[in-house]
Amino acid sequence: MDTSAPTSEQQLAPITDELLAALSAARALYDNAPCGLLALDAELRCVNINQTLLDWLGMDREEVIIFKTLEDLASPESRSQASTHVEQLLISGRTEPLTLTLCRANGDFLQARLTSTAVFDAEGQFLHTSTMVADLGNVPASHVTDAPQDAILRSITNRIPARLAYYDKNLICRFANNAHAQRYAKEPEDMVGSHLSEVVRPEVLPEIMPRVLATLGGQAQNFEAERMGADGGLNYFEIHYIPDLQNGSVEGLFIELHDITDRRRTEEFVLHANQDLEERVRERSEELFASEQRYRLMVDAIQDYCIYFVDESGAVTEWTESAQRLHGHQRSQIVGQSYETLMCTDNAGEDEVDPSQVLRLAKEHGQWESRGWRLREDGSRFWAHTVLTALRNEVGELQALSSITRDMTAAKSLEDVMNDLNRELEKRVAERTQQLVAANKDLDVFSHMVSHDLRAPLRHIASFVSLLQEQTGESTDNLARQYQTSIAKAAKRMSLMIEGLLEYARLGRVTVAAQPVPLTQLLHGVVAHLKQEHPKRSIQWLIDPDLPLVRGDAMLLAQAWGNLLDNAVKYTAKRDDAVIKVGWKVNPMGGRTFFVSDNGAGFDLEKAHNLFVMFQRQHHSMDFEGTGTGLALAQRIIDRHGGRIWSETAPGAGCTFYFTLPLENIEPELAFPESSMAELAA
């Protein structure tokens, strides 16, 4: 056996030495850490503790390990906090830092802050805590003995809204409740140990330092101040600085702040509201005074009116200067007298008003009017209009009645004159009506004469010209044939003009048989008739399919539409791409407006002053045929229906005729008689 080869123990020895050295170094670091380190099991027993914490407590390791729990190390009033601290670790694995009072071996206490985390094994089982302990300073035993009372006191001070703090004579904060600490966005324990200059804003120090020094000199300070809040708003505080007198000397000062922002704002609101109310009362008083003055001036100054007041029995209770001026009675003469003494009741039926009846009706209905003769103090009378009004309070009780009387003598005289004039006017109207009836009879005679006596020679002329053309045949020279043709055309034109004149006169006398007329069906019938008359024309008809119902005479409206559409057909004769549009639109001034538009020759509207006058044409008859009656007839039909017609045009730019018709407010599916449509299309 070769004994020179190293054994496994010899090989592991260096590694073991290195691990032991590292462990020793780690133990030294753990023991000499600047903070206390502690490990606790689930039962709060100390399973490990470093030398730093042992030195702070003045204890040996053997006293603590296994035999001591965290509750044993904590002061009696802190033990429940210690237990809760570890329980939270077992539940959530973490907890907030805990400030705890630990017991030292010499009987003193150590104020410490514990920051703990939980350590778990690979299966997630809790092993122990890893707790870091920070030394917050030594606490005398006497202070800890009173800790329960301090805790109660702090609990009380933290629940009151006032901001409380205590600073020693070196201006070091020794106490602050929650409200005071929150003012500076801190916790109370963070405030303790801070100098006043570290807490108060620099711009506020010059204001409060004289008061602080006076308090340290033994003089209490009470004042109010404005302070900027954390939200940037301005808050108001009532502040008290109270010196802490111990054994005849001032050891510090108590600071007490009460937030009076709401109170100040309420006071300011109430102050402003009172000022506003006083101003309104003053303005209202001035208005009432001015109103009363205006009322008195108005009542006393009116000339043709008078106002006075009576009670429910009719006795005069208040007599104004205007009443005295109109009736002539002095106040002393009329007050207490019945207002019936002012009425003229013996006028042989001229005044049909019963004064007592008027008084009763005014009380029942609230107001009553009467007209009749009234008396003046000198016995003269005047015609008056009187309004008697019952004046009631808020609960409806009658307080008095006011009488407003107006002198209507001049108006009655004028009314009498007007009645005479009306009678004379009615007489003249009757005479004029008889004259119009006679004129209409003459017009009927003239129409008969035109239709028979004048048209007969025209028919003879046309007949003889036709016979002459047949007799001469082609033997007549060209000039003679031209003369014959001109005579025939002139005779035909004159016959058409006479027919148009008769139709124009007839339209002025015909009765408009108003009925609902569906324009869509009517227009299609008129267009079909025009297509039959002009079979060779190629016209694009654009008719709005949603034409509304109108109210009027179907036959007359068909004639008016026919004249306007025939006019459009005539003046588009020279265009191969003739387009005629029919539609309607909403009139901005109210109602509906219809239109017939074409792309024909058009005309100069500035020169068309007599566009709707009989026989007036805008184009020469050699260019476009016609007698100049179509537009005049259309205008008269639309006028008889309560509408109006106008045109927009320009030479070579086509023409659009606009007109209005009364709409029919009935259901659109109302049937239009088929017989009427057949008659219109014929």
PDB file of N, CA and C in Angstrom, residues 601-645:
ATOM      1  N   ALA A 601     -84.826  80.355 -74.890  1.00  0.00           N
ATOM      2  CA  ALA A 601     -84.242  81.618 -75.372  1.00  0.00           C
ATOM      3  C   ALA A 601     -84.078  82.636 -74.266  1.00  0.00           C
ATOM      4  N   GLY A 602     -85.017  82.658 -73.296  1.00  0.00           N
ATOM      5  CA  GLY A 602     -84.947  83.673 -72.257  1.00  0.00           C
ATOM      6  C   GLY A 602     -85.250  85.056 -72.807  1.00  0.00           C
ATOM      7  N   PHE A 603     -85.156  86.091 -71.968  1.00  0.00           N
ATOM      8  CA  PHE A 603     -85.395  87.466 -72.405  1.00  0.00           C
ATOM      9  C   PHE A 603     -84.792  88.408 -71.384  1.00  0.00           C
ATOM     10  N   ASP A 604     -84.777  89.684 -71.715  1.00  0.00           N
ATOM     11  CA  ASP A 604     -84.214  90.715 -70.842  1.00  0.00           C
ATOM     12  C   ASP A 604     -85.271  91.122 -69.820  1.00  0.00           C
ATOM     13  N   LEU A 605     -85.083  90.712 -68.579  1.00  0.00           N
ATOM     14  CA  LEU A 605     -86.089  90.954 -67.550  1.00  0.00           C
ATOM     15  C   LEU A 605     -86.244  92.446 -67.238  1.00  0.00           C
ATOM     16  N   GLU A 606     -85.179  93.223 -67.405  1.00  0.00           N
ATOM     17  CA  GLU A 606     -85.268  94.655 -67.108  1.00  0.00           C
ATOM     18  C   GLU A 606     -86.201  95.379 -68.067  1.00  0.00           C
ATOM     19  N   LYS A 607     -86.361  94.813 -69.259  1.00  0.00           N
ATOM     20  CA  LYS A 607     -87.246  95.442 -70.251  1.00  0.00           C
ATOM     21  C   LYS A 607     -88.651  94.847 -70.216  1.00  0.00           C
ATOM     22  N   ALA A 608     -88.854  93.813 -69.438  1.00  0.00           N
ATOM     23  CA  ALA A 608     -90.152  93.129 -69.421  1.00  0.00           C
ATOM     24  C   ALA A 608     -91.035  93.726 -68.335  1.00  0.00           C
ATOM     25  N   HIS A 609     -91.384  94.996 -68.455  1.00  0.00           N
ATOM     26  CA  HIS A 609     -92.193  95.655 -67.433  1.00  0.00           C
ATOM     27  C   HIS A 609     -93.639  95.173 -67.469  1.00  0.00           C
ATOM     28  N   ASN A 610     -94.130  94.768 -68.626  1.00  0.00           N
ATOM     29  CA  ASN A 610     -95.523  94.341 -68.780  1.00  0.00           C
ATOM     30  C   ASN A 610     -95.587  92.855 -69.083  1.00  0.00           C
ATOM     31  N   LEU A 611     -94.809  92.057 -68.338  1.00  0.00           N
ATOM     32  CA  LEU A 611     -94.659  90.639 -68.638  1.00  0.00           C
ATOM     33  C   LEU A 611     -95.989  89.906 -68.541  1.00  0.00           C
ATOM     34  N   PHE A 612     -96.824  90.274 -67.581  1.00  0.00           N
ATOM     35  CA  PHE A 612     -98.078  89.552 -67.359  1.00  0.00           C
ATOM     36  C   PHE A 612     -99.291  90.361 -67.834  1.00  0.00           C
ATOM     37  N   VAL A 613     -99.072  91.281 -68.758  1.00  0.00           N
ATOM     38  CA  VAL A 613    -100.166  92.077 -69.337  1.00  0.00           C
ATOM     39  C   VAL A 613    -100.606  91.417 -70.639  1.00  0.00           C
ATOM     40  N   MET A 614    -101.928  91.460 -70.893  1.00  0.00           N
ATOM     41  CA  MET A 614    -102.472  90.832 -72.104  1.00  0.00           C
ATOM     42  C   MET A 614    -101.813  91.396 -73.364  1.00  0.00           C
ATOM     43  N   PHE A 615    -101.471  90.485 -74.283  1.00  0.00           N
ATOM     44  CA  PHE A 615    -100.968  90.776 -75.625  1.00  0.00           C
ATOM     45  C   PHE A 615     -99.557  91.357 -75.621  1.00  0.00           C
ATOM     46  N   GLN A 616     -98.859  91.354 -74.441  1.00  0.00           N
ATOM     47  CA  GLN A 616     -97.493  91.852 -74.376  1.00  0.00           C
ATOM     48  C   GLN A 616     -96.536  90.670 -74.586  1.00  0.00           C
ATOM     49  N   ARG A 617     -95.636  90.807 -75.577  1.00  0.00           N
ATOM     50  CA  ARG A 617     -94.702  89.733 -75.918  1.00  0.00           C
ATOM     51  C   ARG A 617     -93.270  90.236 -75.780  1.00  0.00           C
ATOM     52  N   GLN A 618     -92.361  89.298 -75.454  1.00  0.00           N
ATOM     53  CA  GLN A 618     -90.953  89.643 -75.300  1.00  0.00           C
ATOM     54  C   GLN A 618     -90.137  89.262 -76.533  1.00  0.00           C
ATOM     55  N   HIS A 619     -90.758  88.578 -77.486  1.00  0.00           N
ATOM     56  CA  HIS A 619     -90.090  88.180 -78.734  1.00  0.00           C
ATOM     57  C   HIS A 619     -91.015  88.479 -79.911  1.00  0.00           C
ATOM     58  N   HIS A 620     -90.452  88.691 -81.069  1.00  0.00           N
ATOM     59  CA  HIS A 620     -91.237  88.985 -82.269  1.00  0.00           C
ATOM     60  C   HIS A 620     -91.980  87.727 -82.698  1.00  0.00           C
ATOM     61  N   SER A 621     -93.158  87.926 -83.271  1.00  0.00           N
ATOM     62  CA  SER A 621     -93.976  86.793 -83.715  1.00  0.00           C
ATOM     63  C   SER A 621     -93.314  86.017 -84.838  1.00  0.00           C
ATOM     64  N   MET A 622     -92.360  86.633 -85.546  1.00  0.00           N
ATOM     65  CA  MET A 622     -91.653  85.907 -86.600  1.00  0.00           C
ATOM     66  C   MET A 622     -90.681  84.892 -85.996  1.00  0.00           C
ATOM     67  N   ASP A 623     -90.227  85.165 -84.764  1.00  0.00           N
ATOM     68  CA  ASP A 623     -89.304  84.227 -84.107  1.00  0.00           C
ATOM     69  C   ASP A 623     -90.065  83.135 -83.371  1.00  0.00           C
ATOM     70  N   PHE A 624     -91.075  83.519 -82.608  1.00  0.00           N
ATOM     71  CA  PHE A 624     -91.865  82.558 -81.844  1.00  0.00           C
ATOM     72  C   PHE A 624     -93.330  82.928 -81.970  1.00  0.00           C
ATOM     73  N   GLU A 625     -94.189  81.934 -82.274  1.00  0.00           N
ATOM     74  CA  GLU A 625     -95.610  82.172 -82.430  1.00  0.00           C
ATOM     75  C   GLU A 625     -96.246  82.484 -81.075  1.00  0.00           C
ATOM     76  N   GLY A 626     -97.454  83.056 -81.130  1.00  0.00           N
ATOM     77  CA  GLY A 626     -98.190  83.323 -79.909  1.00  0.00           C
ATOM     78  C   GLY A 626     -98.891  84.655 -79.954  1.00  0.00           C
ATOM     79  N   THR A 627     -99.872  84.809 -79.075  1.00  0.00           N
ATOM     80  CA  THR A 627    -100.661  86.050 -79.024  1.00  0.00           C
ATOM     81  C   THR A 627    -100.356  86.881 -77.784  1.00  0.00           C
ATOM     82  N   GLY A 628     -99.561  86.362 -76.852  1.00  0.00           N
ATOM     83  CA  GLY A 628     -99.227  87.123 -75.641  1.00  0.00           C
ATOM     84  C   GLY A 628    -100.311  87.069 -74.581  1.00  0.00           C
ATOM     85  N   THR A 629    -101.086  85.962 -74.563  1.00  0.00           N
ATOM     86  CA  THR A 629    -102.155  85.853 -73.557  1.00  0.00           C
ATOM     87  C   THR A 629    -101.866  84.789 -72.500  1.00  0.00           C
ATOM     88  N   GLY A 630    -100.954  83.862 -72.771  1.00  0.00           N
ATOM     89  CA  GLY A 630    -100.739  82.724 -71.864  1.00  0.00           C
ATOM     90  C   GLY A 630    -100.292  83.135 -70.475  1.00  0.00           C
ATOM     91  N   LEU A 631     -99.274  84.001 -70.376  1.00  0.00           N
ATOM     92  CA  LEU A 631     -98.768  84.403 -69.060  1.00  0.00           C
ATOM     93  C   LEU A 631     -99.785  85.244 -68.297  1.00  0.00           C
ATOM     94  N   ALA A 632    -100.537  86.100 -69.033  1.00  0.00           N
ATOM     95  CA  ALA A 632    -101.551  86.918 -68.374  1.00  0.00           C
ATOM     96  C   ALA A 632    -102.644  86.042 -67.770  1.00  0.00           C
ATOM     97  N   LEU A 633    -103.060  85.003 -68.518  1.00  0.00           N
ATOM     98  CA  LEU A 633    -104.085  84.099 -67.997  1.00  0.00           C
ATOM     99  C   LEU A 633    -103.549  83.315 -66.802  1.00  0.00           C
ATOM    100  N   ALA A 634    -102.293  82.812 -66.890  1.00  0.00           N
ATOM    101  CA  ALA A 634    -101.708  82.077 -65.767  1.00  0.00           C
ATOM    102  C   ALA A 634    -101.612  82.961 -64.526  1.00  0.00           C
ATOM    103  N   GLN A 635    -101.200  84.229 -64.739  1.00  0.00           N
ATOM    104  CA  GLN A 635    -101.085  85.150 -63.604  1.00  0.00           C
ATOM    105  C   GLN A 635    -102.441  85.388 -62.940  1.00  0.00           C
ATOM    106  N   ARG A 636    -103.504  85.495 -63.757  1.00  0.00           N
ATOM    107  CA  ARG A 636    -104.822  85.766 -63.188  1.00  0.00           C
ATOM    108  C   ARG A 636    -105.336  84.557 -62.414  1.00  0.00           C
ATOM    109  N   ILE A 637    -105.072  83.342 -62.910  1.00  0.00           N
ATOM    110  CA  ILE A 637    -105.514  82.133 -62.203  1.00  0.00           C
ATOM    111  C   ILE A 637    -104.801  82.018 -60.857  1.00  0.00           C
ATOM    112  N   ILE A 638    -103.491  82.234 -60.860  1.00  0.00           N
ATOM    113  CA  ILE A 638    -102.722  82.138 -59.605  1.00  0.00           C
ATOM    114  C   ILE A 638    -103.156  83.219 -58.628  1.00  0.00           C
ATOM    115  N   ASP A 639    -103.465  84.413 -59.149  1.00  0.00           N
ATOM    116  CA  ASP A 639    -103.931  85.501 -58.297  1.00  0.00           C
ATOM    117  C   ASP A 639    -105.280  85.149 -57.677  1.00  0.00           C
ATOM    118  N   ARG A 640    -106.165  84.499 -58.457  1.00  0.00           N
ATOM    119  CA  ARG A 640    -107.467  84.088 -57.921  1.00  0.00           C
ATOM    120  C   ARG A 640    -107.318  83.039 -56.822  1.00  0.00           C
ATOM    121  N   HIS A 641    -106.194  82.315 -56.817  1.00  0.00           N
ATOM    122  CA  HIS A 641    -105.929  81.304 -55.786  1.00  0.00           C
ATOM    123  C   HIS A 641    -105.147  81.871 -54.601  1.00  0.00           C
ATOM    124  N   GLY A 642    -104.929  83.174 -54.569  1.00  0.00           N
ATOM    125  CA  GLY A 642    -104.223  83.783 -53.444  1.00  0.00           C
ATOM    126  C   GLY A 642    -102.715  83.667 -53.525  1.00  0.00           C
ATOM    127  N   GLY A 643    -102.165  83.364 -54.691  1.00  0.00           N
ATOM    128  CA  GLY A 643    -100.720  83.256 -54.852  1.00  0.00           C
ATOM    129  C   GLY A 643    -100.150  84.419 -55.636  1.00  0.00           C
ATOM    130  N   ARG A 644     -98.871  84.346 -55.926  1.00  0.00           N
ATOM    131  CA  ARG A 644     -98.215  85.358 -56.758  1.00  0.00           C
ATOM    132  C   ARG A 644     -97.207  84.671 -57.655  1.00  0.00           C
ATOM    133  N   ILE A 645     -96.837  85.330 -58.748  1.00  0.00           N
ATOM    134  CA  ILE A 645     -95.947  84.746 -59.744  1.00  0.00           C
ATOM    135  C   ILE A 645     -94.894  85.762 -60.131  1.00  0.00           C
TER     136      ILE A 645
END
